[in-house]
PDB file of C-alpha atoms and ligand atoms in Angstrom:
ATOM      1  CA  UNK E   1     -52.071  53.302   7.188  1.00 58.00           C
ATOM      2  CA  UNK E   2     -51.606  51.306   4.062  1.00 71.00           C
ATOM      3  CA  UNK E   3     -54.326  49.332   2.962  1.00 87.00           C
ATOM      4  CA  UNK E   4     -54.192  45.423   2.892  1.00 95.00           C
ATOM      5  CA  UNK E   5     -53.004  43.373  -0.355  1.00 97.00           C
ATOM      6  CA  UNK E   6     -55.942  41.242  -1.630  1.00 98.00           C
ATOM      7  CA  UNK E   7     -54.867  37.612  -2.076  1.00 98.00           C
ATOM      8  CA  UNK E   8     -56.814  34.353  -2.211  1.00 98.00           C
ATOM      9  CA  UNK E   9     -57.314  30.893  -3.086  1.00 98.00           C
ATOM     10  CA  UNK E  10     -59.458  29.273  -5.660  1.00 98.00           C
ATOM     11  CA  UNK E  11     -60.685  25.803  -5.212  1.00 97.00           C
ATOM     12  CA  UNK E  12     -63.569  23.390  -4.499  1.00 97.00           C
ATOM     13  CA  UNK E  13     -63.516  22.211  -1.782  1.00 95.00           C
ATOM     14  CA  UNK E  14     -61.659  25.014  -0.352  1.00 97.00           C
ATOM     15  CA  UNK E  15     -62.862  25.196   3.313  1.00 96.00           C
ATOM     16  CA  UNK E  16     -59.998  22.766   4.491  1.00 93.00           C
ATOM     17  CA  UNK E  17     -57.327  24.841   2.935  1.00 95.00           C
ATOM     18  CA  UNK E  18     -54.225  25.795   4.984  1.00 96.00           C
ATOM     19  CA  UNK E  19     -53.093  28.461   2.520  1.00 97.00           C
ATOM     20  CA  UNK E  20     -55.058  31.411   4.533  1.00 98.00           C
ATOM     21  CA  UNK E  21     -53.061  30.567   7.543  1.00 97.00           C
ATOM     22  CA  UNK E  22     -49.576  29.959   5.861  1.00 98.00           C
ATOM     23  CA  UNK E  23     -49.951  33.183   4.073  1.00 98.00           C
ATOM     24  CA  UNK E  24     -51.320  34.987   6.955  1.00 97.00           C
ATOM     25  CA  UNK E  25     -47.978  33.605   9.023  1.00 97.00           C
ATOM     26  CA  UNK E  26     -45.775  34.913   6.154  1.00 98.00           C
ATOM     27  CA  UNK E  27     -47.260  38.279   6.321  1.00 97.00           C
ATOM     28  CA  UNK E  28     -47.094  38.446  10.226  1.00 96.00           C
ATOM     29  CA  UNK E  29     -43.239  37.370   9.800  1.00 95.00           C
ATOM     30  CA  UNK E  30     -42.710  40.247   7.249  1.00 95.00           C
ATOM     31  CA  UNK E  31     -44.953  43.018   9.080  1.00 96.00           C
ATOM     32  CA  UNK E  32     -47.206  43.437   5.989  1.00 97.00           C
ATOM     33  CA  UNK E  33     -50.987  43.635   5.676  1.00 97.00           C
ATOM     34  CA  UNK E  34     -52.543  41.099   3.418  1.00 98.00           C
ATOM     35  CA  UNK E  35     -56.264  39.708   3.172  1.00 98.00           C
ATOM     36  CA  UNK E  36     -56.202  36.007   1.851  1.00 98.00           C
ATOM     37  CA  UNK E  37     -59.703  34.690   1.303  1.00 98.00           C
ATOM     38  CA  UNK E  38     -60.861  31.287   0.630  1.00 98.00           C
ATOM     39  CA  UNK E  39     -62.827  31.480  -2.826  1.00 98.00           C
ATOM     40  CA  UNK E  40     -65.290  28.616  -3.638  1.00 98.00           C
ATOM     41  CA  UNK E  41     -65.939  28.308  -7.454  1.00 98.00           C
ATOM     42  CA  UNK E  42     -67.439  25.801  -9.840  1.00 98.00           C
ATOM     43  CA  UNK E  43     -65.775  24.790 -13.298  1.00 97.00           C
ATOM     44  CA  UNK E  44     -68.772  26.913 -15.031  1.00 98.00           C
ATOM     45  CA  UNK E  45     -68.112  30.211 -12.795  1.00 98.00           C
ATOM     46  CA  UNK E  46     -64.408  29.945 -12.088  1.00 98.00           C
ATOM     47  CA  UNK E  47     -63.179  32.187 -15.122  1.00 97.00           C
ATOM     48  CA  UNK E  48     -65.913  34.982 -14.284  1.00 97.00           C
ATOM     49  CA  UNK E  49     -64.785  34.717 -10.530  1.00 98.00           C
ATOM     50  CA  UNK E  50     -60.969  34.948 -11.490  1.00 97.00           C
ATOM     51  CA  UNK E  51     -62.089  38.162 -13.548  1.00 96.00           C
ATOM     52  CA  UNK E  52     -64.375  39.703 -10.837  1.00 97.00           C
ATOM     53  CA  UNK E  53     -61.424  39.129  -8.163  1.00 97.00           C
ATOM     54  CA  UNK E  54     -58.722  41.156 -10.215  1.00 96.00           C
ATOM     55  CA  UNK E  55     -61.342  43.809 -11.331  1.00 95.00           C
ATOM     56  CA  UNK E  56     -62.264  44.186  -7.569  1.00 95.00           C
ATOM     57  CA  UNK E  57     -58.400  45.066  -6.806  1.00 95.00           C
ATOM     58  CA  UNK E  58     -57.194  41.443  -6.260  1.00 97.00           C
ATOM     59  CA  UNK E  59     -53.246  41.343  -6.483  1.00 97.00           C
ATOM     60  CA  UNK E  60     -52.528  37.454  -6.759  1.00 98.00           C
ATOM     61  CA  UNK E  61     -54.471  34.212  -6.152  1.00 98.00           C
ATOM     62  CA  UNK E  62     -53.471  30.604  -5.650  1.00 98.00           C
ATOM     63  CA  UNK E  63     -55.610  27.920  -7.582  1.00 97.00           C
ATOM     64  CA  UNK E  64     -55.787  24.394  -6.192  1.00 95.00           C
ATOM     65  CA  UNK E  65     -57.918  21.386  -7.185  1.00 90.00           C
ATOM     66  CA  UNK E  66     -59.840  21.151  -9.489  1.00 92.00           C
ATOM     67  CA  UNK E  67     -58.825  24.427 -11.491  1.00 95.00           C
ATOM     68  CA  UNK E  68     -55.348  24.288 -12.102  1.00 94.00           C
ATOM     69  CA  UNK E  69     -55.563  23.254 -15.765  1.00 93.00           C
ATOM     70  CA  UNK E  70     -58.539  25.501 -16.280  1.00 96.00           C
ATOM     71  CA  UNK E  71     -56.450  28.342 -14.816  1.00 97.00           C
ATOM     72  CA  UNK E  72     -53.535  27.648 -17.369  1.00 96.00           C
ATOM     73  CA  UNK E  73     -56.319  28.289 -20.028  1.00 96.00           C
ATOM     74  CA  UNK E  74     -57.508  31.377 -18.732  1.00 95.00           C
ATOM     75  CA  UNK E  75     -54.261  33.292 -18.027  1.00 97.00           C
ATOM     76  CA  UNK E  76     -53.272  35.831 -20.471  1.00 96.00           C
ATOM     77  CA  UNK E  77     -49.866  34.607 -20.191  1.00 97.00           C
ATOM     78  CA  UNK E  78     -47.804  31.626 -18.759  1.00 97.00           C
ATOM     79  CA  UNK E  79     -44.425  31.251 -17.306  1.00 96.00           C
ATOM     80  CA  UNK E  80     -42.077  28.615 -18.731  1.00 92.00           C
ATOM     81  CA  UNK E  81     -42.616  26.335 -15.893  1.00 92.00           C
ATOM     82  CA  UNK E  82     -46.376  26.568 -15.985  1.00 94.00           C
ATOM     83  CA  UNK E  83     -46.335  25.790 -19.761  1.00 92.00           C
ATOM     84  CA  UNK E  84     -44.464  22.552 -19.124  1.00 91.00           C
ATOM     85  CA  UNK E  85     -46.782  21.524 -16.119  1.00 92.00           C
ATOM     86  CA  UNK E  86     -49.900  22.565 -17.960  1.00 91.00           C
ATOM     87  CA  UNK E  87     -51.096  23.689 -14.804  1.00 92.00           C
ATOM     88  CA  UNK E  88     -51.101  27.216 -12.987  1.00 96.00           C
ATOM     89  CA  UNK E  89     -51.449  27.338  -9.115  1.00 96.00           C
ATOM     90  CA  UNK E  90     -50.389  31.084  -8.909  1.00 98.00           C
ATOM     91  CA  UNK E  91     -52.155  33.975 -10.610  1.00 98.00           C
ATOM     92  CA  UNK E  92     -50.876  37.574 -10.584  1.00 98.00           C
ATOM     93  CA  UNK E  93     -51.829  40.519 -12.329  1.00 95.00           C
ATOM     94  CA  UNK E  94     -49.165  42.572 -13.693  1.00 93.00           C
ATOM     95  CA  UNK E  95     -48.724  46.298 -14.460  1.00 85.00           C
ATOM     96  CA  UNK E  96     -50.008  45.936 -18.067  1.00 83.00           C
ATOM     97  CA  UNK E  97     -53.179  44.445 -16.626  1.00 85.00           C
ATOM     98  CA  UNK E  98     -52.332  40.969 -17.673  1.00 94.00           C
ATOM     99  CA  UNK E  99     -53.118  38.173 -15.632  1.00 96.00           C
ATOM    100  CA  UNK E 100     -49.870  35.849 -15.595  1.00 98.00           C
ATOM    101  CA  UNK E 101     -50.214  32.431 -14.520  1.00 98.00           C
ATOM    102  CA  UNK E 102     -47.238  30.409 -12.922  1.00 97.00           C
ATOM    103  CA  UNK E 103     -46.686  27.113 -11.295  1.00 96.00           C
ATOM    104  CA  UNK E 104     -44.708  27.132  -8.062  1.00 97.00           C
ATOM    105  CA  UNK E 105     -45.457  23.406  -7.299  1.00 96.00           C
ATOM    106  CA  UNK E 106     -42.317  21.925  -8.572  1.00 96.00           C
ATOM    107  CA  UNK E 107     -39.981  24.883  -6.828  1.00 96.00           C
ATOM    108  CA  UNK E 108     -41.845  23.909  -3.705  1.00 97.00           C
ATOM    109  CA  UNK E 109     -41.034  20.336  -4.025  1.00 97.00           C
ATOM    110  CA  UNK E 110     -37.137  20.757  -4.822  1.00 97.00           C
ATOM    111  CA  UNK E 111     -36.912  23.157  -1.901  1.00 97.00           C
ATOM    112  CA  UNK E 112     -38.710  20.861   0.557  1.00 97.00           C
ATOM    113  CA  UNK E 113     -36.337  18.006  -0.624  1.00 98.00           C
ATOM    114  CA  UNK E 114     -33.226  20.092  -0.231  1.00 97.00           C
ATOM    115  CA  UNK E 115     -34.621  21.104   3.265  1.00 95.00           C
ATOM    116  CA  UNK E 116     -34.907  17.562   4.337  1.00 96.00           C
ATOM    117  CA  UNK E 117     -31.466  16.513   2.962  1.00 97.00           C
ATOM    118  CA  UNK E 118     -33.191  14.070   0.341  1.00 98.00           C
ATOM    119  CA  UNK E 119     -30.594  13.737  -2.749  1.00 96.00           C
ATOM    120  CA  UNK E 120     -31.722  13.625  -6.360  1.00 97.00           C
ATOM    121  CA  UNK E 121     -28.477  14.205  -8.181  1.00 97.00           C
ATOM    122  CA  UNK E 122     -27.008  10.808  -9.380  1.00 97.00           C
ATOM    123  CA  UNK E 123     -29.990   8.798  -7.855  1.00 97.00           C
ATOM    124  CA  UNK E 124     -32.070   6.218  -9.336  1.00 98.00           C
ATOM    125  CA  UNK E 125     -35.644   7.650  -8.833  1.00 98.00           C
ATOM    126  CA  UNK E 126     -39.103   6.438  -8.933  1.00 98.00           C
ATOM    127  CA  UNK E 127     -42.049   8.619  -9.707  1.00 98.00           C
ATOM    128  CA  UNK E 128     -45.418   7.127  -9.214  1.00 98.00           C
ATOM    129  CA  UNK E 129     -48.518   8.831 -10.939  1.00 97.00           C
ATOM    130  CA  UNK E 130     -48.759  10.736 -14.315  1.00 95.00           C
ATOM    131  CA  UNK E 131     -51.544  13.019 -13.306  1.00 89.00           C
ATOM    132  CA  UNK E 132     -51.425  17.134 -12.792  1.00 84.00           C
ATOM    133  CA  UNK E 133     -49.191  16.971  -9.645  1.00 89.00           C
ATOM    134  CA  UNK E 134     -46.738  14.648 -11.524  1.00 92.00           C
ATOM    135  CA  UNK E 135     -46.545  16.734 -14.262  1.00 88.00           C
ATOM    136  CA  UNK E 136     -45.728  19.575 -11.908  1.00 88.00           C
ATOM    137  CA  UNK E 137     -42.814  17.904 -10.128  1.00 93.00           C
ATOM    138  CA  UNK E 138     -41.128  15.853 -13.021  1.00 95.00           C
ATOM    139  CA  UNK E 139     -39.354  18.580 -14.721  1.00 92.00           C
ATOM    140  CA  UNK E 140     -38.263  19.930 -11.344  1.00 94.00           C
ATOM    141  CA  UNK E 141     -36.986  16.591 -10.493  1.00 96.00           C
ATOM    142  CA  UNK E 142     -35.207  16.214 -13.886  1.00 96.00           C
ATOM    143  CA  UNK E 143     -33.521  19.837 -13.244  1.00 94.00           C
ATOM    144  CA  UNK E 144     -31.507  18.066 -10.329  1.00 96.00           C
ATOM    145  CA  UNK E 145     -29.897  15.652 -12.508  1.00 97.00           C
ATOM    146  CA  UNK E 146     -30.887  12.279 -11.187  1.00 97.00           C
ATOM    147  CA  UNK E 147     -29.014   9.093 -13.029  1.00 97.00           C
ATOM    148  CA  UNK E 148     -32.341   7.517 -13.806  1.00 97.00           C
ATOM    149  CA  UNK E 149     -36.131   8.368 -13.520  1.00 98.00           C
ATOM    150  CA  UNK E 150     -38.802   5.688 -13.655  1.00 98.00           C
ATOM    151  CA  UNK E 151     -42.093   7.246 -14.541  1.00 98.00           C
ATOM    152  CA  UNK E 152     -44.825   4.895 -13.339  1.00 98.00           C
ATOM    153  CA  UNK E 153     -48.576   4.852 -14.088  1.00 98.00           C
ATOM    154  CA  UNK E 154     -51.142   2.109 -14.191  1.00 97.00           C
ATOM    155  CA  UNK E 155     -52.607   3.781 -17.381  1.00 97.00           C
ATOM    156  CA  UNK E 156     -49.359   3.595 -19.270  1.00 98.00           C
ATOM    157  CA  UNK E 157     -50.372   5.794 -22.066  1.00 98.00           C
ATOM    158  CA  UNK E 158     -50.588   8.597 -19.726  1.00 96.00           C
ATOM    159  CA  UNK E 159     -47.028   8.085 -18.499  1.00 97.00           C
ATOM    160  CA  UNK E 160     -45.910   7.735 -22.139  1.00 98.00           C
ATOM    161  CA  UNK E 161     -47.726  10.924 -22.958  1.00 96.00           C
ATOM    162  CA  UNK E 162     -46.128  12.913 -20.103  1.00 95.00           C
ATOM    163  CA  UNK E 163     -42.697  11.688 -21.202  1.00 97.00           C
ATOM    164  CA  UNK E 164     -43.397  12.842 -24.885  1.00 96.00           C
ATOM    165  CA  UNK E 165     -44.711  15.948 -23.815  1.00 93.00           C
ATOM    166  CA  UNK E 166     -41.511  17.028 -21.697  1.00 94.00           C
ATOM    167  CA  UNK E 167     -39.337  15.519 -24.797  1.00 95.00           C
ATOM    168  CA  UNK E 168     -41.106  17.817 -26.989  1.00 94.00           C
ATOM    169  CA  UNK E 169     -40.818  20.787 -24.925  1.00 91.00           C
ATOM    170  CA  UNK E 170     -36.804  20.039 -24.882  1.00 92.00           C
ATOM    171  CA  UNK E 171     -36.773  19.435 -21.115  1.00 92.00           C
ATOM    172  CA  UNK E 172     -33.164  18.113 -20.362  1.00 94.00           C
ATOM    173  CA  UNK E 173     -33.182  14.557 -19.525  1.00 95.00           C
ATOM    174  CA  UNK E 174     -36.669  13.938 -20.603  1.00 96.00           C
ATOM    175  CA  UNK E 175     -35.512  11.404 -23.249  1.00 96.00           C
ATOM    176  CA  UNK E 176     -34.052   8.972 -20.565  1.00 93.00           C
ATOM    177  CA  UNK E 177     -37.155   8.560 -18.527  1.00 98.00           C
ATOM    178  CA  UNK E 178     -38.346   4.853 -18.416  1.00 98.00           C
ATOM    179  CA  UNK E 179     -41.968   4.557 -18.495  1.00 98.00           C
ATOM    180  CA  UNK E 180     -43.553   1.351 -16.824  1.00 98.00           C
ATOM    181  CA  UNK E 181     -46.951   0.608 -15.537  1.00 98.00           C
ATOM    182  CA  UNK E 182     -46.040  -1.227 -12.589  1.00 97.00           C
ATOM    183  CA  UNK E 183     -43.354  -0.342 -10.023  1.00 98.00           C
ATOM    184  CA  UNK E 184     -42.579  -3.913  -8.958  1.00 95.00           C
ATOM    185  CA  UNK E 185     -41.354  -4.768 -12.447  1.00 96.00           C
ATOM    186  CA  UNK E 186     -38.185  -2.476 -11.566  1.00 96.00           C
ATOM    187  CA  UNK E 187     -35.476  -4.813 -10.527  1.00 91.00           C
ATOM    188  CA  UNK E 188     -32.812  -2.157 -10.006  1.00 95.00           C
ATOM    189  CA  UNK E 189     -31.873  -0.919  -6.708  1.00 96.00           C
ATOM    190  CA  UNK E 190     -33.713   2.590  -6.242  1.00 98.00           C
ATOM    191  CA  UNK E 191     -32.629   5.570  -4.331  1.00 98.00           C
ATOM    192  CA  UNK E 192     -35.927   7.204  -3.963  1.00 98.00           C
ATOM    193  CA  UNK E 193     -39.600   7.032  -4.562  1.00 98.00           C
ATOM    194  CA  UNK E 194     -41.945   9.797  -4.888  1.00 98.00           C
ATOM    195  CA  UNK E 195     -45.618   9.267  -4.778  1.00 98.00           C
ATOM    196  CA  UNK E 196     -47.848  11.560  -6.857  1.00 97.00           C
ATOM    197  CA  UNK E 197     -50.764   9.258  -7.107  1.00 96.00           C
ATOM    198  CA  UNK E 198     -53.949   9.580  -5.138  1.00 93.00           C
ATOM    199  CA  UNK E 199     -53.271   6.121  -3.199  1.00 96.00           C
ATOM    200  CA  UNK E 200     -53.116   7.802   0.111  1.00 94.00           C
ATOM    201  CA  UNK E 201     -56.400   9.752  -0.562  1.00 91.00           C
ATOM    202  CA  UNK E 202     -58.074   6.120  -1.232  1.00 94.00           C
ATOM    203  CA  UNK E 203     -56.169   4.423   1.647  1.00 96.00           C
ATOM    204  CA  UNK E 204     -54.983   1.759  -0.699  1.00 97.00           C
ATOM    205  CA  UNK E 205     -51.293   0.183  -1.174  1.00 98.00           C
ATOM    206  CA  UNK E 206     -49.824   0.364  -4.592  1.00 97.00           C
ATOM    207  CA  UNK E 207     -46.981  -1.519  -5.934  1.00 97.00           C
ATOM    208  CA  UNK E 208     -43.289  -0.414  -4.944  1.00 98.00           C
ATOM    209  CA  UNK E 209     -40.219  -1.101  -6.563  1.00 97.00           C
ATOM    210  CA  UNK E 210     -38.515  -4.299  -5.211  1.00 93.00           C
ATOM    211  CA  UNK E 211     -35.099  -3.152  -4.154  1.00 96.00           C
ATOM    212  CA  UNK E 212     -34.275  -0.013  -2.165  1.00 97.00           C
ATOM    213  CA  UNK E 213     -30.979   1.206  -1.221  1.00 98.00           C
ATOM    214  CA  UNK E 214     -30.345   1.068   2.161  1.00 97.00           C
ATOM    215  CA  UNK E 215     -30.277   4.778   2.517  1.00 97.00           C
ATOM    216  CA  UNK E 216     -33.125   5.165   0.154  1.00 98.00           C
ATOM    217  CA  UNK E 217     -35.952   8.135   0.805  1.00 98.00           C
ATOM    218  CA  UNK E 218     -39.666   8.122   0.079  1.00 98.00           C
ATOM    219  CA  UNK E 219     -42.042  11.128  -0.463  1.00 98.00           C
ATOM    220  CA  UNK E 220     -45.784  11.337  -0.790  1.00 98.00           C
ATOM    221  CA  UNK E 221     -47.163  14.478  -2.294  1.00 97.00           C
ATOM    222  CA  UNK E 222     -50.259  14.326  -0.094  1.00 96.00           C
ATOM    223  CA  UNK E 223     -50.097  15.386   3.596  1.00 95.00           C
ATOM    224  CA  UNK E 224     -52.116  14.735   6.489  1.00 93.00           C
ATOM    225  CA  UNK E 225     -51.953  15.295  10.386  1.00 91.00           C
ATOM    226  CA  UNK E 226     -50.881  11.499  10.997  1.00 94.00           C
ATOM    227  CA  UNK E 227     -48.619   9.355   8.649  1.00 97.00           C
ATOM    228  CA  UNK E 228     -50.247   9.027   5.177  1.00 97.00           C
ATOM    229  CA  UNK E 229     -51.140   5.585   3.850  1.00 98.00           C
ATOM    230  CA  UNK E 230     -48.091   5.503   1.459  1.00 98.00           C
ATOM    231  CA  UNK E 231     -45.708   6.496   4.349  1.00 98.00           C
ATOM    232  CA  UNK E 232     -47.006   3.719   6.279  1.00 98.00           C
ATOM    233  CA  UNK E 233     -46.425   1.486   3.307  1.00 98.00           C
ATOM    234  CA  UNK E 234     -42.600   2.710   3.160  1.00 98.00           C
ATOM    235  CA  UNK E 235     -42.293   2.322   6.804  1.00 98.00           C
ATOM    236  CA  UNK E 236     -43.191  -1.556   6.240  1.00 97.00           C
ATOM    237  CA  UNK E 237     -40.948  -1.848   3.424  1.00 96.00           C
ATOM    238  CA  UNK E 238     -38.223  -0.781   5.753  1.00 96.00           C
ATOM    239  CA  UNK E 239     -37.589   3.038   4.216  1.00 98.00           C
ATOM    240  CA  UNK E 240     -36.456   5.043   7.031  1.00 97.00           C
ATOM    241  CA  UNK E 241     -36.298   8.513   5.388  1.00 98.00           C
ATOM    242  CA  UNK E 242     -39.911   9.587   4.880  1.00 98.00           C
ATOM    243  CA  UNK E 243     -41.767  12.682   4.351  1.00 98.00           C
ATOM    244  CA  UNK E 244     -45.404  14.095   3.324  1.00 98.00           C
ATOM    245  CA  UNK E 245     -46.147  16.990   1.287  1.00 97.00           C
ATOM    246  CA  UNK E 246     -46.969  19.525   3.829  1.00 97.00           C
ATOM    247  CA  UNK E 247     -43.458  20.928   3.308  1.00 97.00           C
ATOM    248  CA  UNK E 248     -44.131  21.225  -0.489  1.00 97.00           C
ATOM    249  CA  UNK E 249     -47.309  23.244   0.195  1.00 97.00           C
ATOM    250  CA  UNK E 250     -45.511  25.493   2.699  1.00 98.00           C
ATOM    251  CA  UNK E 251     -42.497  26.159   0.284  1.00 98.00           C
ATOM    252  CA  UNK E 252     -44.658  26.427  -2.864  1.00 98.00           C
ATOM    253  CA  UNK E 253     -47.018  29.143  -0.855  1.00 98.00           C
ATOM    254  CA  UNK E 254     -43.550  31.081   0.017  1.00 98.00           C
ATOM    255  CA  UNK E 255     -42.659  31.191  -3.792  1.00 98.00           C
ATOM    256  CA  UNK E 256     -46.189  32.531  -4.481  1.00 98.00           C
ATOM    257  CA  UNK E 257     -46.176  35.113  -1.749  1.00 98.00           C
ATOM    258  CA  UNK E 258     -42.613  36.410  -2.878  1.00 98.00           C
ATOM    259  CA  UNK E 259     -44.035  36.640  -6.652  1.00 97.00           C
ATOM    260  CA  UNK E 260     -46.972  38.760  -5.428  1.00 98.00           C
ATOM    261  CA  UNK E 261     -45.282  40.668  -2.499  1.00 97.00           C
ATOM    262  CA  UNK E 262     -41.496  41.137  -3.822  1.00 96.00           C
ATOM    263  CA  UNK E 263     -38.551  41.149  -1.296  1.00 95.00           C
ATOM    264  CA  UNK E 264     -36.940  38.231   0.288  1.00 94.00           C
ATOM    265  CA  UNK E 265     -38.618  34.951   0.395  1.00 94.00           C
ATOM    266  CA  UNK E 266     -40.439  34.511   3.437  1.00 95.00           C
ATOM    267  CA  UNK E 267     -38.877  31.938   6.230  1.00 93.00           C
ATOM    268  CA  UNK E 268     -40.726  28.739   6.243  1.00 96.00           C
ATOM    269  CA  UNK E 269     -38.955  27.247   8.975  1.00 95.00           C
ATOM    270  CA  UNK E 270     -41.084  29.308  11.328  1.00 92.00           C
ATOM    271  CA  UNK E 271     -44.420  28.542   9.451  1.00 95.00           C
ATOM    272  CA  UNK E 272     -43.738  24.761   9.420  1.00 94.00           C
ATOM    273  CA  UNK E 273     -43.089  25.005  13.219  1.00 94.00           C
ATOM    274  CA  UNK E 274     -46.490  26.667  13.731  1.00 93.00           C
ATOM    275  CA  UNK E 275     -48.399  24.484  11.425  1.00 92.00           C
ATOM    276  CA  UNK E 276     -47.140  21.185  12.254  1.00 81.00           C
ATOM    277  CA  UNK E 277     -46.911  21.116  16.200  1.00 65.00           C
TER     278      UNK E 277
HETATM  279  P1  NDP A   1     -54.651  13.337 -10.303  1.00 78.44           P
HETATM  280  O1  NDP A   1     -56.263  12.956 -10.292  1.00 78.44           O
HETATM  281  O2  NDP A   1     -54.376  14.493 -11.506  1.00 78.44           O
HETATM  282  O3  NDP A   1     -53.751  12.123 -10.780  1.00 78.44           O
HETATM  283  C1  NDP A   1     -54.195  10.995 -10.002  1.00 78.44           C
HETATM  284  C2  NDP A   1     -52.942   9.880 -10.401  1.00 78.44           C
HETATM  285  O4  NDP A   1     -53.037   8.933  -9.214  1.00 78.44           O
HETATM  286  C3  NDP A   1     -52.905   9.346 -11.512  1.00 78.44           C
HETATM  287  O5  NDP A   1     -51.559   9.059 -12.115  1.00 78.44           O
HETATM  288  C4  NDP A   1     -53.814   7.999 -11.532  1.00 78.44           C
HETATM  289  O6  NDP A   1     -53.634   7.033 -12.095  1.00 78.44           O
HETATM  290  C5  NDP A   1     -53.226   7.624 -10.055  1.00 78.44           C
HETATM  291  N1  NDP A   1     -53.785   6.812  -9.280  1.00 78.44           N
HETATM  292  C6  NDP A   1     -55.208   7.027  -8.908  1.00 78.44           C
HETATM  293  N2  NDP A   1     -55.587   5.884  -8.121  1.00 78.44           N
HETATM  294  C7  NDP A   1     -54.770   5.028  -8.287  1.00 78.44           C
HETATM  295  C8  NDP A   1     -54.754   3.560  -8.037  1.00 78.44           C
HETATM  296  N3  NDP A   1     -55.666   2.995  -7.018  1.00 78.44           N
HETATM  297  N4  NDP A   1     -53.406   2.928  -7.998  1.00 78.44           N
HETATM  298  C9  NDP A   1     -52.565   3.491  -8.717  1.00 78.44           C
HETATM  299  N5  NDP A   1     -52.788   4.495  -9.290  1.00 78.44           N
HETATM  300  C10 NDP A   1     -53.812   5.342  -9.028  1.00 78.44           C
HETATM  301  O7  NDP A   1     -54.071  13.899  -9.001  1.00 78.44           O
HETATM  302  P2  NDP A   1     -53.076  14.943  -8.649  1.00 78.44           P
HETATM  303  O8  NDP A   1     -51.803  14.501  -9.467  1.00 78.44           O
HETATM  304  O9  NDP A   1     -53.497  16.379  -8.562  1.00 78.44           O
HETATM  305  O10 NDP A   1     -52.778  14.485  -7.053  1.00 78.44           O
HETATM  306  C11 NDP A   1     -51.985  13.388  -6.433  1.00 78.44           C
HETATM  307  C12 NDP A   1     -51.552  13.413  -5.113  1.00 78.44           C
HETATM  308  O11 NDP A   1     -50.785  14.579  -4.876  1.00 78.44           O
HETATM  309  C13 NDP A   1     -53.142  13.940  -4.462  1.00 78.44           C
HETATM  310  O12 NDP A   1     -52.843  13.177  -2.966  1.00 78.44           O
HETATM  311  C14 NDP A   1     -52.861  15.363  -3.690  1.00 78.44           C
HETATM  312  O13 NDP A   1     -53.419  15.719  -2.482  1.00 78.44           O
HETATM  313  C15 NDP A   1     -51.274  15.367  -3.899  1.00 78.44           C
HETATM  314  N6  NDP A   1     -50.771  16.869  -4.181  1.00 78.44           N
HETATM  315  C16 NDP A   1     -50.188  17.553  -2.945  1.00 78.44           C
HETATM  316  C17 NDP A   1     -49.540  19.050  -3.265  1.00 78.44           C
HETATM  317  C18 NDP A   1     -48.724  19.646  -2.302  1.00 78.44           C
HETATM  318  O14 NDP A   1     -48.666  20.916  -2.344  1.00 78.44           O
HETATM  319  N7  NDP A   1     -48.254  18.684  -1.181  1.00 78.44           N
HETATM  320  C19 NDP A   1     -49.837  19.541  -4.442  1.00 78.44           C
HETATM  321  C20 NDP A   1     -50.712  18.949  -5.501  1.00 78.44           C
HETATM  322  C21 NDP A   1     -51.061  17.466  -5.104  1.00 78.44           C
HETATM  323  P3  NDP A   1     -54.260   6.983 -13.573  1.00 78.44           P
HETATM  324  O15 NDP A   1     -53.937   7.695 -14.671  1.00 78.44           O
HETATM  325  O16 NDP A   1     -54.208   5.355 -14.274  1.00 78.44           O
HETATM  326  O17 NDP A   1     -55.752   7.293 -13.450  1.00 78.44           O
END
């Protein structure tokens, strides 16, 4: 019998993480044997914990809050998309013994948009927030050729710095990003709004654009068993097509699983049906 492939997720807190369930379902689907653990770390012991995990035969690990930026510092090498994001959610040991840092959040996000039929190409789009997750999804959004992107952050300098970073990295479309500090100053009719702030975590309303297209869609990166605070806010604003970030979580996990295990991308529909019943 073949031994299990050792995988896991580093985070703090990590007890709530759905990743072990998601990856175990992928393994079940593909008839593979994995051992996927939750690994609680602190900022001080995270580098040692990662080194120990790979020394002990670990193949790959996910990284969640608050370690994504720290993981980008300690990986021996970064993929292009991890470099752009400045954050790593997937670590993988390669044959040379090097630990590669990747970021599958952006890919997971756009795969979920496509699954839901949420169009980006040619759209006027608003991205709320300029923290770690906004950094991860912005270049993925730009790759889908939106007509216009407004990047909104209450701390304007952070949004300006994020735009400049993508311009410096020559990410196509970055020069045309419009940076604003308050979404309700946007008068143009917008087709889509993506919430990458932690407003739902704090259960607070955040300013929205004034005008939405009739078929506009909205997406909250946060997910929960019930509608998130932001999704309720969108409902009140009359936006009919709405989704939370559970699909993104499952899609980014599928990308990580494929990187570690090879072969076909796991079927996310099955996993979604098992997790959101
Ligand atoms: P960060 O802490 O890096 O960034 C938080 C952002 O929210 C900043 O732009 C901050 O603005 C803004 N913000 C916080 N409070 C307010 C407020 N009261 N009003 C307006 N803006 C506010 O967090 P992350 O980017 O890592 O995470 C953001 C959300 O995305 C979380 O809810 C997280 O759960 C979710 N997420 C989901 C993932 C998935 O797979 N579905 C993956 C990653 C994240 P400022 O700069 O001014 O402080």
